XYZ file of C-alpha atoms in Angstrom:
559
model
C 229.820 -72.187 -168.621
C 229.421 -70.376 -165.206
C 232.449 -68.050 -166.134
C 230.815 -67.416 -169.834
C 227.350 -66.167 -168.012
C 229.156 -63.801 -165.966
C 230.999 -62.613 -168.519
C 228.316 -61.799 -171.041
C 226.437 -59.590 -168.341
C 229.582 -58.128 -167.785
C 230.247 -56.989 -171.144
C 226.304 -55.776 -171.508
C 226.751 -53.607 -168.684
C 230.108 -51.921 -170.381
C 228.200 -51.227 -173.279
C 225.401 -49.540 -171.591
C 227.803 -47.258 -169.972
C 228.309 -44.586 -171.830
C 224.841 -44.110 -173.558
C 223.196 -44.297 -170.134
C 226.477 -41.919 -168.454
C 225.400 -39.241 -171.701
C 221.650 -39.389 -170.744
C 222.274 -38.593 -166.897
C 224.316 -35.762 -168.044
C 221.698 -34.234 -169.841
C 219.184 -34.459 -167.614
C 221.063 -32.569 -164.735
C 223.637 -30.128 -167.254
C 220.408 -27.801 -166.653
C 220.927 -26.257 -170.334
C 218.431 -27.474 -172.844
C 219.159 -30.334 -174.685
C 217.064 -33.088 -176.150
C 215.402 -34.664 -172.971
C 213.518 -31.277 -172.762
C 211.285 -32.190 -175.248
C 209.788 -35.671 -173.719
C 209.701 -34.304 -170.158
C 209.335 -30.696 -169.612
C 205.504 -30.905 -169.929
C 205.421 -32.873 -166.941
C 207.791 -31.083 -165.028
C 205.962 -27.592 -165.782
C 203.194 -28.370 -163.586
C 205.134 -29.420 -160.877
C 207.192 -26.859 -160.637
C 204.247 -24.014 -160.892
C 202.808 -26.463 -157.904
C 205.904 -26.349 -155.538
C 206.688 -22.303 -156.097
C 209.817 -23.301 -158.671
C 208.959 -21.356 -161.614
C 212.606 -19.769 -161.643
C 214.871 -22.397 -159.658
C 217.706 -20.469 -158.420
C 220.990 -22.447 -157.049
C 221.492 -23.036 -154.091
C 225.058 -23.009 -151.236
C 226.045 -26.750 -150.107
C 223.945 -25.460 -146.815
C 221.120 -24.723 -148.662
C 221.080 -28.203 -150.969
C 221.561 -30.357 -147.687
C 219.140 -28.892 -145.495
C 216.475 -29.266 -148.768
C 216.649 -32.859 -148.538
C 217.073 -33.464 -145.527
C 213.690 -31.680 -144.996
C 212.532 -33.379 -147.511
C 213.764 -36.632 -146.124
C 211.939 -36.286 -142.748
C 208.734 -35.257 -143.982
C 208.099 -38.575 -146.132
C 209.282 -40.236 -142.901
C 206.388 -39.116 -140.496
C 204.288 -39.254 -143.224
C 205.407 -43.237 -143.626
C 205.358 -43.876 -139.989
C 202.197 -42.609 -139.716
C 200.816 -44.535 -142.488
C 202.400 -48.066 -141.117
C 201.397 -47.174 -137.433
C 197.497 -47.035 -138.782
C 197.503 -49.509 -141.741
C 194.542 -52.246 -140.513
C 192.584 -48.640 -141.238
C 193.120 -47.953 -144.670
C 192.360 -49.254 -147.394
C 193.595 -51.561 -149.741
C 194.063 -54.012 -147.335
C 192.435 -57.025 -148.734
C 194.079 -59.902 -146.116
C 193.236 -57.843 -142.990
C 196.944 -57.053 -141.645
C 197.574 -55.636 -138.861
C 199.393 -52.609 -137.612
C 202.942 -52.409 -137.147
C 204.089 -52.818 -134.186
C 206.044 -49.025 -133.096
C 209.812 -50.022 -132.883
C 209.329 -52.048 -135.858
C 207.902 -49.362 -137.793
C 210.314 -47.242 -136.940
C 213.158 -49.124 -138.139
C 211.149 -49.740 -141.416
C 210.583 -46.386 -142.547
C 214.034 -45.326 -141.679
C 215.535 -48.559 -143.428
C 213.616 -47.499 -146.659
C 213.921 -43.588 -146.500
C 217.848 -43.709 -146.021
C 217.721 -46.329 -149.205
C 218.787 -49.337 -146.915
C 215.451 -51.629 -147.304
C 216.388 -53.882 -144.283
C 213.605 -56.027 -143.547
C 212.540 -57.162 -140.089
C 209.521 -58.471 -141.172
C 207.877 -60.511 -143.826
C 206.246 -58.170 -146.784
C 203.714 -60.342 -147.307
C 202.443 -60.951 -143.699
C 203.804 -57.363 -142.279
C 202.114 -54.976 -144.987
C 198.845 -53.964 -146.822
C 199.016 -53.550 -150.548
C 197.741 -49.884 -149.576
C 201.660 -49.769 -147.470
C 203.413 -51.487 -149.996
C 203.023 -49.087 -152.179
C 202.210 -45.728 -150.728
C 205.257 -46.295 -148.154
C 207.673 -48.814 -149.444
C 207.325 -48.172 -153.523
C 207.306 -44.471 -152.426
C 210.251 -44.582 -150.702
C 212.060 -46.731 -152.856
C 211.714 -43.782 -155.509
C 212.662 -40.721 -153.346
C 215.405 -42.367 -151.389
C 217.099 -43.134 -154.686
C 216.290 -39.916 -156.273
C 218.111 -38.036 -152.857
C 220.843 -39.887 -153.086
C 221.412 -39.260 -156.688
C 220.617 -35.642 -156.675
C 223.390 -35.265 -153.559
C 225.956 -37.255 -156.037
C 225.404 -34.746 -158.789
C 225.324 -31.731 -156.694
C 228.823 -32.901 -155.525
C 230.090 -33.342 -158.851
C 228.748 -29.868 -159.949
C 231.007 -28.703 -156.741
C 234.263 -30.396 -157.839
C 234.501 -29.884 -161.560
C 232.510 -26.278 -162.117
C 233.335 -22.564 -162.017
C 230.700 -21.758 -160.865
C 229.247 -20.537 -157.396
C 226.080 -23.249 -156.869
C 225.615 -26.618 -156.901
C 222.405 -26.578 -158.335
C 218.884 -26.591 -156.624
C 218.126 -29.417 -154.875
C 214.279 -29.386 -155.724
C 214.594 -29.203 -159.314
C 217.054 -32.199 -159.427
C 214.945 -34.084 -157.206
C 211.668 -33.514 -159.800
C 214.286 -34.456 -162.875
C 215.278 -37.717 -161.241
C 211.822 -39.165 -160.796
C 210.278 -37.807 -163.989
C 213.783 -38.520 -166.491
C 215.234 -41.462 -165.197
C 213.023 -43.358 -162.176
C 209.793 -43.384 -163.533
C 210.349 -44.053 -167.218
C 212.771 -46.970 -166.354
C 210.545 -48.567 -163.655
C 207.775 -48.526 -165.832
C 209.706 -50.175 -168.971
C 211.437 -52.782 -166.500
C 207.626 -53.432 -165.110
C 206.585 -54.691 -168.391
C 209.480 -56.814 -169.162
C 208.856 -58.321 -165.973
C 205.126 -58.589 -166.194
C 205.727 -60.445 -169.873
C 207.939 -62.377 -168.270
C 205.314 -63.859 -165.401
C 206.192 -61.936 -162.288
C 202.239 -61.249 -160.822
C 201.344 -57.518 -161.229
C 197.794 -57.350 -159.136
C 195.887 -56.015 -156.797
C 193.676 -59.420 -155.819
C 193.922 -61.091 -152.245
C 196.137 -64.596 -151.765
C 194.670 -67.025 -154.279
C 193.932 -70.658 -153.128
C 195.716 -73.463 -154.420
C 195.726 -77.330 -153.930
C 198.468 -79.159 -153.374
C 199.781 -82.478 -154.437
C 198.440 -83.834 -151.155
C 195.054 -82.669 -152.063
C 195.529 -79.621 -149.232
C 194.693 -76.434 -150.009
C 197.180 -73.493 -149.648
C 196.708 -69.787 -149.764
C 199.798 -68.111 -151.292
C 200.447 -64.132 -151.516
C 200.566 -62.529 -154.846
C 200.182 -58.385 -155.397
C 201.836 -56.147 -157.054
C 204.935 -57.520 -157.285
C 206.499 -56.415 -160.400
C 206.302 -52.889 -160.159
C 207.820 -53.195 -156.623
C 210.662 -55.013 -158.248
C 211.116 -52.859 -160.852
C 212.408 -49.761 -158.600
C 213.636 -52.190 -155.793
C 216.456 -52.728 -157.946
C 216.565 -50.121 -160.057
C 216.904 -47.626 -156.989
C 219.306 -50.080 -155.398
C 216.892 -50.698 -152.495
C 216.404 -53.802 -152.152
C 213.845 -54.523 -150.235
C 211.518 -57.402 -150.965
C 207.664 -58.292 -151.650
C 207.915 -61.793 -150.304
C 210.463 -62.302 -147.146
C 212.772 -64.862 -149.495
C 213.190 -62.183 -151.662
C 214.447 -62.395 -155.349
C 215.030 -66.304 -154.153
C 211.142 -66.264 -154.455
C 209.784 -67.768 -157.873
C 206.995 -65.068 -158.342
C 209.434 -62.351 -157.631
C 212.577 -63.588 -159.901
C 211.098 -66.634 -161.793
C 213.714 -67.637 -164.415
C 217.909 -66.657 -165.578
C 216.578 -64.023 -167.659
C 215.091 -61.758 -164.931
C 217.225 -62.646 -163.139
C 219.817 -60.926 -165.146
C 217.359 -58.121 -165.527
C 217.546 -58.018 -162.256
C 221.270 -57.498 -161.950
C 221.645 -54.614 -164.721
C 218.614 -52.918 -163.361
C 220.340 -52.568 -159.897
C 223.842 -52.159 -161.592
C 223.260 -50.184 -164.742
C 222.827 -46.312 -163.175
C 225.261 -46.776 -160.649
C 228.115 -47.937 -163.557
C 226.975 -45.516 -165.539
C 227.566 -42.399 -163.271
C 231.859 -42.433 -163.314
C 230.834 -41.670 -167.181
C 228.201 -38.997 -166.126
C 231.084 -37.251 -163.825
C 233.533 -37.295 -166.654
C 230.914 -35.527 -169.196
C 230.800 -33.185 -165.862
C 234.746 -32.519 -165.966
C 235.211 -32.102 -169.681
C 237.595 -35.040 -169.396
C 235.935 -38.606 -170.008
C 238.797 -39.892 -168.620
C 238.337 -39.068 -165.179
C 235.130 -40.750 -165.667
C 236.676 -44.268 -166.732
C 239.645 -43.671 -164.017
C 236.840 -43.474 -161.444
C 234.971 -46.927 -163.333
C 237.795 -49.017 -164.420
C 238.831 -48.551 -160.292
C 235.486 -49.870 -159.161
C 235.580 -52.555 -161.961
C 238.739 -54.082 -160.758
C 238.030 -54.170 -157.202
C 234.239 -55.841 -158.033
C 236.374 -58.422 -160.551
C 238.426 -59.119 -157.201
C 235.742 -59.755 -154.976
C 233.485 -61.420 -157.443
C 236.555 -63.764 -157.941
C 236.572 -64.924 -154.784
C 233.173 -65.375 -153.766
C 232.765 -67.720 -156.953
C 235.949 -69.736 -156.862
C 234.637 -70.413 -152.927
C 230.933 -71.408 -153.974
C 232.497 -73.209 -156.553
C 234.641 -76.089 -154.973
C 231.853 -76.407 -152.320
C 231.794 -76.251 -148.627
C 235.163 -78.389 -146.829
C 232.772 -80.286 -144.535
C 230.683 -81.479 -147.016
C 233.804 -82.330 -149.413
C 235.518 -84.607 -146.522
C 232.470 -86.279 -145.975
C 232.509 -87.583 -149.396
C 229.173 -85.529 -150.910
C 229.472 -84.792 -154.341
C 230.106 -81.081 -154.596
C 230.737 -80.840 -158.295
C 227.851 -78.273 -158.212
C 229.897 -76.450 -155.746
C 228.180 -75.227 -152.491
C 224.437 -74.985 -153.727
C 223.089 -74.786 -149.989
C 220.894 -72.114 -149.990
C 220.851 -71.022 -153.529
C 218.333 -71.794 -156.284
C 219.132 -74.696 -158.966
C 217.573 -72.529 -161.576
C 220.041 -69.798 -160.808
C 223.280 -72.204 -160.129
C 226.893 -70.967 -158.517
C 227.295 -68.693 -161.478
C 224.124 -66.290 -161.442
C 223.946 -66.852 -157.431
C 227.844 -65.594 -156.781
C 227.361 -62.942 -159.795
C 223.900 -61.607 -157.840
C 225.484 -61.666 -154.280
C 228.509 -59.086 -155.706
C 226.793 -57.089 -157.260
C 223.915 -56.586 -154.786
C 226.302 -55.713 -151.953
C 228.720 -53.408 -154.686
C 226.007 -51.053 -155.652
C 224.313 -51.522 -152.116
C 220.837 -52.898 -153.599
C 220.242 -55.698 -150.470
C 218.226 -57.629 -152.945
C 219.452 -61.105 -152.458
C 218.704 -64.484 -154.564
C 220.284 -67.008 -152.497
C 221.091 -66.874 -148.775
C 224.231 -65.276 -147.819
C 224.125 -67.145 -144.616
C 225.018 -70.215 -146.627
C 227.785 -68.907 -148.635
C 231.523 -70.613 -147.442
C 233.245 -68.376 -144.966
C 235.462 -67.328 -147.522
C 232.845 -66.553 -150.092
C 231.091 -65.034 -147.102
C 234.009 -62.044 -147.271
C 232.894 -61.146 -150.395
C 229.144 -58.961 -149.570
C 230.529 -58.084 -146.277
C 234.207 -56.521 -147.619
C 231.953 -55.028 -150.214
C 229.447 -52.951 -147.999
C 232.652 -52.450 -145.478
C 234.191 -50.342 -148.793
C 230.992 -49.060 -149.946
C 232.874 -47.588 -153.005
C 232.523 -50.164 -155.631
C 229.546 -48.592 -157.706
C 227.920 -48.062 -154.431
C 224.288 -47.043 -154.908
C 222.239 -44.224 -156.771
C 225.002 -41.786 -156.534
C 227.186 -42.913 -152.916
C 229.489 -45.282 -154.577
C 230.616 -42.512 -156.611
C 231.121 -39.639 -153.892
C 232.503 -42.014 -151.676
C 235.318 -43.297 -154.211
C 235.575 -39.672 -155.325
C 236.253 -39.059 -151.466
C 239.114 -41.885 -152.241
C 240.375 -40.239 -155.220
C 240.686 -37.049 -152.942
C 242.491 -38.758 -150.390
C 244.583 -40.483 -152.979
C 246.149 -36.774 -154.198
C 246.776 -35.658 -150.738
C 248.964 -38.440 -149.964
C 250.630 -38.769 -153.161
C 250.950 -34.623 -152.913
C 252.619 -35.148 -149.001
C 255.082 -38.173 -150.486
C 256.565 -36.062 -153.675
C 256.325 -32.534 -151.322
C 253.574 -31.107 -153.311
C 250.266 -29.385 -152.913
C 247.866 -31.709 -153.481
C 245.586 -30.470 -156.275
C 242.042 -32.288 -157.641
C 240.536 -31.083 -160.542
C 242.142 -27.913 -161.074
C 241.437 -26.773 -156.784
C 244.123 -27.126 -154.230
C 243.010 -30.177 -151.579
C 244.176 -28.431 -148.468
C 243.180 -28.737 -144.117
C 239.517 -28.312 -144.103
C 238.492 -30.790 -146.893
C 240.805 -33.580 -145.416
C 239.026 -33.294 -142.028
C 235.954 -33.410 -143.266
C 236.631 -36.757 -145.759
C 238.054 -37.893 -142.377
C 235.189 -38.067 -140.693
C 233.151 -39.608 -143.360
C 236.086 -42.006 -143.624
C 236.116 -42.879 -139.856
C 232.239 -42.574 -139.206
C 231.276 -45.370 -141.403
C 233.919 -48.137 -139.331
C 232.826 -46.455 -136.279
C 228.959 -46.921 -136.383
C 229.658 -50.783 -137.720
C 232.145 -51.734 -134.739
C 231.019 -49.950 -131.803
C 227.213 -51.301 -132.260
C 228.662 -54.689 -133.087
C 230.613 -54.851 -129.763
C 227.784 -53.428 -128.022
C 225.448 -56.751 -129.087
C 228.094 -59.168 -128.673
C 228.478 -57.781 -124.808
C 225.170 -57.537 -124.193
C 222.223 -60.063 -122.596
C 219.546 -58.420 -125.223
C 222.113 -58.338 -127.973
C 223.167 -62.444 -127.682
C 220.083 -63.726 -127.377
C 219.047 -62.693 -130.871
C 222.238 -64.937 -132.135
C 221.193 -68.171 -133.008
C 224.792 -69.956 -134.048
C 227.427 -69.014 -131.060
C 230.547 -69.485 -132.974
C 232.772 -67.874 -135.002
C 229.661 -67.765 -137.666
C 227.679 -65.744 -135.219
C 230.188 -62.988 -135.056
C 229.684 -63.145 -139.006
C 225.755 -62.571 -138.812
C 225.875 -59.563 -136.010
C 228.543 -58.215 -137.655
C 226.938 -58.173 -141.230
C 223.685 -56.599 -139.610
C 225.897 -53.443 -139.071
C 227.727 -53.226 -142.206
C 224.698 -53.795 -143.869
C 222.622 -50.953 -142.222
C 225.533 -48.567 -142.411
C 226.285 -49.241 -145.913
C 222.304 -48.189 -146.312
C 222.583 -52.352 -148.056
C 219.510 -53.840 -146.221
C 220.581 -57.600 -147.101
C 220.922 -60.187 -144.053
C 222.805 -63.031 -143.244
C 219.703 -63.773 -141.313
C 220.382 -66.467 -138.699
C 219.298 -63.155 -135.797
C 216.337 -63.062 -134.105
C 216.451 -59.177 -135.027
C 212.855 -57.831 -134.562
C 212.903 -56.780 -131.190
C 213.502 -53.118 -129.836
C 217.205 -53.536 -129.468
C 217.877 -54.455 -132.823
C 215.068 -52.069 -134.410
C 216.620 -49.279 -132.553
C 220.034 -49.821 -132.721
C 220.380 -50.860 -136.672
C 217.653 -47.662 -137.223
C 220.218 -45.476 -135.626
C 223.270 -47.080 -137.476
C 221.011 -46.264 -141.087
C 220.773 -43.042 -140.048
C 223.966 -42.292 -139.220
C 225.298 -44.010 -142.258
C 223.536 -42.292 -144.613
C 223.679 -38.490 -143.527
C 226.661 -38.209 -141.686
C 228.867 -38.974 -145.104
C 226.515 -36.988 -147.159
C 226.749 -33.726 -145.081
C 230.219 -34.298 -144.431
C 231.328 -34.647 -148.086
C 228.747 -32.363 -149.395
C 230.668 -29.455 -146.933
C 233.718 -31.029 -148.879
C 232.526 -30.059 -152.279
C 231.140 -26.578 -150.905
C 234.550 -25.919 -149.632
C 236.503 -26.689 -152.938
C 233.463 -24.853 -155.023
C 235.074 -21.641 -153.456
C 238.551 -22.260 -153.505
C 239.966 -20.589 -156.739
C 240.455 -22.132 -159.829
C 244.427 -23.206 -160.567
C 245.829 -24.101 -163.800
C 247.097 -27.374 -164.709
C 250.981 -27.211 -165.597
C 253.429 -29.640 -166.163
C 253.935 -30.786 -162.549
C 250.504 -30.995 -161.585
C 249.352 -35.025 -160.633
C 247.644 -36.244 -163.166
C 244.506 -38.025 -161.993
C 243.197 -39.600 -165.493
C 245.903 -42.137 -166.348
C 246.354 -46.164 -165.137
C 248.973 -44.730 -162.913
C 246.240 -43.068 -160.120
C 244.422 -46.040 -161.376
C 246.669 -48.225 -159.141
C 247.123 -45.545 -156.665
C 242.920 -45.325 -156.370
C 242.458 -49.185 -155.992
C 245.477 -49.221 -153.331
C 244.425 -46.349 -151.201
C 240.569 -48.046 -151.287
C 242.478 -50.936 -150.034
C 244.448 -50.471 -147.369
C 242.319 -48.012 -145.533
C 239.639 -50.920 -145.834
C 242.376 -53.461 -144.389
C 243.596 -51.383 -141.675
C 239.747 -50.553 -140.694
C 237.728 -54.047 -141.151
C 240.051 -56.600 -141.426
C 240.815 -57.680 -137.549
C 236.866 -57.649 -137.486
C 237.253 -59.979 -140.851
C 239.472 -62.082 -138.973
C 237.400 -62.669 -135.690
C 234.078 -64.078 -138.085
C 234.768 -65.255 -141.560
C 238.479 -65.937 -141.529
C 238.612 -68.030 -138.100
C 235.184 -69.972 -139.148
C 237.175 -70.758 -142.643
C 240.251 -72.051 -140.615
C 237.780 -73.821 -138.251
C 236.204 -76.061 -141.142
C 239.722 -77.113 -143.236
């Protein structure tokens, strides 16, 4: 039955693929086409407001210094807003400001798409922040990161001399595809009982005849782009374990194409891009078999249950249902936990602290990859980087010149996939060291073993994978941890994106070269293989002594 649930979202998502891939293509082709017609009314204004009546296209330079602007305006705006909250209004239960370290590590969390949470949404924020800061965010973080991913794909499969203009993108991914999803996923959530208001915590009693305020607001529209932007982030501090914000299966599976959907959808978009589908469902049918692998094991672990619990003679033909919800089950709870750490979203429904050690490998080897659909737009240039990578060293092994998409893969775009390559392990290890070594680092670990190693090393790969989710089990809010894991999201998020958008500016120049009968061809199941093997082994020879030293030894600990 569990395998039958997975499957049938499975096969949903595969069908949504290419109608969704074809509508992202039209919206960012800029040539007119039928999405003109429902939108361009609303854009016209905008445009006339911001100067844009003309939008010219813009170098690599140009594009990344745009939104990166962009990016750090809506940051002081959002710090500002958090620092002076108890002020505003819309602000029914009287909350407090946040404090300054923890407000910086919030705004950069939901600005660089990551959404980790070092506080409670309920107790932390105003329903005036909630939305003006974290709903806010949660739409332009997503819309950056997919305007980058499409400016890159412009790069690598045009003639032309642009990549497009930043600004214009960025108005065509909140007015085309953000908006006019959240609000359709609002509703079916609102119909389906997730709260949707703007009242104060209503009072309840309790069986006992106590009376018990509980937090409600407007929860569904926060969900809505939460997962549709692959953010993550949540309205109550249990997140989508909470009952108001994922009440039943059904949204819950909502939940899980919402998040899923775009980012599956865009190896399509890139093939549209390339004139050669497929390159798109190389690029897809790549991620989909490392996901299946991953998803694999984190439900055949949950599945036969934890091996304490199975010596000491509990019935585990549930599996291991510590911290996950019986109205969810192994099935929907393993299914959630891949996919949420695949295409980055940090939403959780059960608590990956509980998963087995070995189903514990599964979110953590995920966000460690940070290729397998990936969020709004990263997954894809980062296994695009892959593919890249892939051509060079099949070129140097058969004594060719490497050549992607018609341009000849030569010195300056391997260093510069290098250091997005070698960043991301770098700004995951070196902080993780640093807290394990440290007197302010330790004493936010709460379980000293092997399991420990697991949590502070998840809180890296989670904030450099811009993920957000927690093992929890860290006492994370103080300075150190603010600081540190706000530094590690910023790195994570910009350094790759610069890196591999000078990539795509470098190859946008390089002349155009014919394909002939010895050119490498890159949209067969052959470079399928070589895609999922290259992926692998530079995760291996990266993550996997770091693999070893939590998960692995905690899993040989317990047998």
């Amino acid at each position: 039955m569990g395998i039958l649930q997975i499957a049938v979202v499975i096969v949903i998502l595969v069908l949504l693929v290419k109608p969704l891939g074809t509508y992202l293509y039209n919206v960012f082709r800029n040539e007119a086409n039928g999405t003109d017609k429902w939108f361009s009314f609303i854009e016209k204004p905008i445009f006339a407001l911001i100067g844009l009546k003309d939008p010219k296209g813009m170098t690599w330079k140009t594009y990344g210094f745009s939104f990166i602007a962009t990016n750090i305006v809506l940051v002081a705006i959002s710090y500002l807003i958090l620092r002076i909250q108890k002020f505003l209004p819309m602000n029914p239960n009287g909350i407090d400001n946040m404090e300054e370290t923890l407000s910086f590590n919030t705004v950069i969390s939901f600005m660089t798409n990551t959404n980790l949470q070092h506080y409670s949404g309920e107790t932390g924020l105003s329903y005036f922040s909630q939305m003006a800061v974290i709903m806010m965010m949660m739409f332009t973080s997503a819309a950056t990161g997919l305007c980058v991913a499409i400016a890159f794909v412009r790069a690598i499969t045009s003639k032309g001399t642009t990549i497009g203009n930043f600004f214009e993108d960025f108005v065509k991914a909140h007015t085309r595809v953000f908006l006019p999803f959240a609000f359709v996923i609002t509703l079916a959530l609102v119909a389906l009982q997730v709260p949707q208001t703007l009242q104060p915590t209503i009072t309840v009693t309790g069986l006992g005849g106590q009376e018990q305020q509980i937090a409600i607001g407007p929860v569904a529209s926060l969900e809505s782009i939460k997962h549709l932007g692959t953010n993550g982030g949540g309205f109550f501090g249990v997140n989508s374990a909470h009952p108001f914000e994922n009440p039943r299966p059904l949204t819950n599976v909502i939940e899980i194409l919402s998040m899923w959907s775009l980012a599956a959808a865009l190896p399509y978009t890139y093939g549209l891009f390339a004139k050669n589908r497929k390159q798109g469902w190389v690029i897809f049918s790549a991620m989909m078999i490392l996901f299946l692998l991953f998803l694999s094991l984190v439900y055949v672990s949950e599945s036969n249950g934890n091996p304490v619990m199975n010596r000491l003679g509990i019935d585990a033909s549930q599996g291991s249902m510590e911290g996950k919800e019986v109205r969810f089950g192994i099935a929907q709870s393993a299914l959630f936990t891949t996919v949420t750490t695949a295409a980055t979203t940090g939403s959780v429904n059960n608590m990956h602290d509980t998963l087995t050690p070995l189903g514990g490998i599964t979110p953590l080897a995920l966000m460690m990859l940070n290729c397998v659909f990936g969020g709004k737009g990263v997954g894809l240039v980062n296994m695009l980087m892959y593919a890249i990578l892939a051509v060079f060293l099949a070129g140097l092994m058969v004594g060719r010149t490497p050549e992607f998409l018609g341009r000849k893969i030569e010195a300056r775009e391997m260093k510069l996939i290098a250091i997005a390559i070698l960043a991301h392990p770098f700004i995951i290890l070196a902080p993780t060291a640093l807290a394990l070594v440290t007197e302010v680092g330790k004493a936010a670990i709460t379980n000293p073993t092997f399991h420990g190693i697991s949590q502070v090393l998840y809180e890296y790969v989670s904030s450099a994978a811009n993920n957000g989710s927690g093992f929890e089990g860290l006492g994370d809010n103080t300075p150190f941890w603010n600081i540190s894991t706000g530094l590690v999201m910023l790195f994570g998020r910009y350094i790759s994106m610069i890196a591999l958008l000078a990539a795509a500016g470098s190859m946008l120049r390089k002349q155009w070269v014919p394909e002939t009968i010895g050119t490498f061809r890159t949209d067969n199941g052959l470079f399928v293989g070589i895609l999922v093997g290259t992926v692998l082994i530079i995760g291996a020879l990266t993550f996997l002594p770091a693999i070893v030293l939590g998960p692995i030894a905690e899993h040989l600990t317990i047998r």
